[in-house]
Coordinates of C-alpha atoms in Angstrom, one line a residue:
M775 CA -43.4 109.2 -21.9
R776 CA -46.3 107.1 -20.6
P777 CA -48.2 104.9 -23.0
G778 CA -51.8 106.1 -23.5
R779 CA -54.8 104.0 -22.9
R780 CA -55.1 103.2 -26.7
G781 CA -51.5 101.9 -26.8
I782 CA -52.1 99.6 -23.8
A783 CA -55.3 98.4 -25.3
L784 CA -53.7 97.6 -28.6
V785 CA -50.8 95.8 -27.0
S786 CA -53.2 93.8 -24.9
L787 CA -55.3 92.9 -27.9
V788 CA -52.3 91.7 -29.9
A789 CA -51.1 89.6 -27.0
A790 CA -54.5 88.1 -26.5
L791 CA -54.8 87.1 -30.2
F792 CA -51.3 85.7 -30.2
L793 CA -51.9 83.6 -27.0
A794 CA -55.3 82.4 -28.3
G795 CA -53.5 80.8 -31.3
C796 CA -51.0 78.9 -29.1
G797 CA -53.6 76.5 -27.7
E798 CA -55.0 75.2 -31.0
A799 CA -54.7 71.6 -32.0
P800 CA -52.3 71.0 -35.0
S801 CA -54.1 70.9 -38.4
D802 CA -54.0 67.9 -40.6
E803 CA -51.9 69.8 -43.1
H804 CA -48.9 69.8 -40.7
V805 CA -49.2 66.1 -39.7
I806 CA -46.2 64.1 -41.0
D807 CA -47.0 60.6 -42.3
E808 CA -44.7 57.8 -41.2
P809 CA -41.8 57.6 -43.6
A810 CA -41.8 53.8 -43.7
T811 CA -43.9 50.8 -43.0
I812 CA -42.3 47.6 -41.8
E813 CA -43.9 44.2 -42.3
E814 CA -42.6 41.0 -40.9
I815 CA -42.1 38.3 -43.5
E816 CA -43.5 35.0 -42.2
G817 CA -40.9 32.4 -41.6
Q818 CA -38.0 34.8 -42.2
E819 CA -35.7 36.9 -40.0
V820 CA -36.0 39.9 -42.2
A821 CA -38.8 42.4 -42.8
R822 CA -40.3 44.2 -45.8
I823 CA -39.6 47.9 -45.7
T824 CA -41.8 50.2 -47.8
L825 CA -40.7 53.8 -47.9
T826 CA -42.7 56.9 -48.8
Q827 CA -41.5 58.6 -52.0
R828 CA -40.4 61.5 -49.9
A829 CA -38.4 59.3 -47.5
A830 CA -36.6 57.6 -50.4
E831 CA -35.7 61.0 -51.8
R832 CA -34.4 62.3 -48.4
L833 CA -32.3 59.2 -48.0
D834 CA -31.1 59.5 -51.6
I835 CA -31.6 55.8 -52.1
Q836 CA -29.6 54.6 -55.1
T837 CA -29.5 51.1 -56.6
E838 CA -27.4 49.0 -59.0
L839 CA -27.8 45.5 -60.4
V840 CA -26.1 42.3 -59.2
E841 CA -23.8 41.2 -61.9
S842 CA -22.5 37.7 -63.0
A843 CA -18.7 37.0 -62.9
G844 CA -17.7 33.6 -64.0
S845 CA -19.6 31.2 -61.7
G846 CA -20.2 33.8 -59.0
L847 CA -21.9 37.2 -58.5
V848 CA -20.5 40.7 -58.1
V849 CA -21.9 43.7 -56.2
P850 CA -20.6 47.1 -55.3
S851 CA -18.9 47.0 -51.9
A852 CA -21.1 50.0 -50.9
A853 CA -24.1 47.7 -51.1
V854 CA -22.7 45.3 -48.4
F855 CA -23.8 45.7 -44.9
V856 CA -22.2 43.8 -41.9
D857 CA -24.6 43.3 -39.0
P858 CA -23.5 43.4 -35.3
E859 CA -23.2 39.5 -35.3
G860 CA -20.8 39.6 -38.4
G861 CA -23.4 38.5 -41.0
Y862 CA -23.1 40.0 -44.5
W863 CA -26.2 41.4 -46.2
V864 CA -27.5 43.5 -49.1
Y865 CA -30.9 45.2 -49.4
T866 CA -32.8 44.1 -52.5
N867 CA -35.3 46.5 -54.2
P868 CA -37.9 44.1 -55.7
E869 CA -40.4 46.8 -56.5
P870 CA -40.4 50.6 -56.3
L871 CA -40.0 51.9 -52.7
V872 CA -39.8 48.3 -51.3
F873 CA -36.6 46.9 -49.7
I874 CA -35.8 43.5 -48.3
R875 CA -32.5 42.5 -46.6
Q876 CA -30.9 39.4 -48.0
R877 CA -28.0 37.4 -46.6
I878 CA -24.9 37.0 -48.8
S879 CA -21.6 35.1 -48.7
I880 CA -18.5 36.9 -49.8
D881 CA -15.6 35.1 -51.5
R882 CA -13.4 38.2 -51.8
E883 CA -13.3 41.9 -52.3
E884 CA -11.3 43.7 -55.0
A885 CA -11.2 47.5 -55.2
D886 CA -14.9 48.6 -54.8
R887 CA -16.5 45.2 -55.7
A888 CA -17.5 42.2 -53.6
F889 CA -17.4 38.8 -55.2
L890 CA -20.1 36.6 -53.8
T891 CA -20.5 32.8 -53.5
D892 CA -24.2 33.3 -52.5
G893 CA -26.6 36.1 -52.8
P894 CA -29.4 37.5 -54.9
P895 CA -29.5 36.4 -58.6
S896 CA -27.8 38.4 -61.3
G897 CA -30.0 41.3 -62.5
T898 CA -31.5 41.9 -59.0
K899 CA -31.7 45.5 -58.0
I900 CA -29.7 46.2 -54.7
V901 CA -29.3 49.4 -52.7
T902 CA -25.9 51.1 -52.9
V903 CA -26.7 54.4 -51.1
G904 CA -28.9 54.4 -48.0
V905 CA -28.0 50.9 -46.7
P906 CA -27.3 51.9 -43.0
E907 CA -30.5 54.0 -43.0
L908 CA -32.6 51.1 -44.2
Y909 CA -31.1 48.8 -41.5
G910 CA -31.9 51.5 -38.9
T911 CA -35.5 51.7 -40.3
E912 CA -35.9 47.9 -40.2
Y913 CA -34.9 47.8 -36.6
E914 CA -36.7 51.0 -35.8
V915 CA -33.6 52.7 -34.4
G916 CA -34.5 56.2 -33.2
H917 CA -38.2 55.6 -32.8

């Protein structure tokens, strides 16, 4: 069975409409904002990372407080990050959606806790989930 002229015309019209939509510029409603801004902190080797609310949710960022233990400090081992040069760090969360890497010194680890000789003061919020992702963001890995 041969298609009639109306069938060919209809198929041609649908194809033309479909192809016309392919060349349009993307609308602003589909543009994705940058998930983070990274600002250098003058005189320091670390940066200030500010995440969007959506990025923080996608990374499932979670925090806990630094605790005092005798004359030292205690943090969850999950908060500790070791950089490629062997330095120990945690990410502090000084204000909502803001993260700053801070060097620490570890005395010992017991179970899931790291006992520090140097680090952020007791009561400081530190990241326990999302630490490697923050490090990757700070160094713009994958950009």
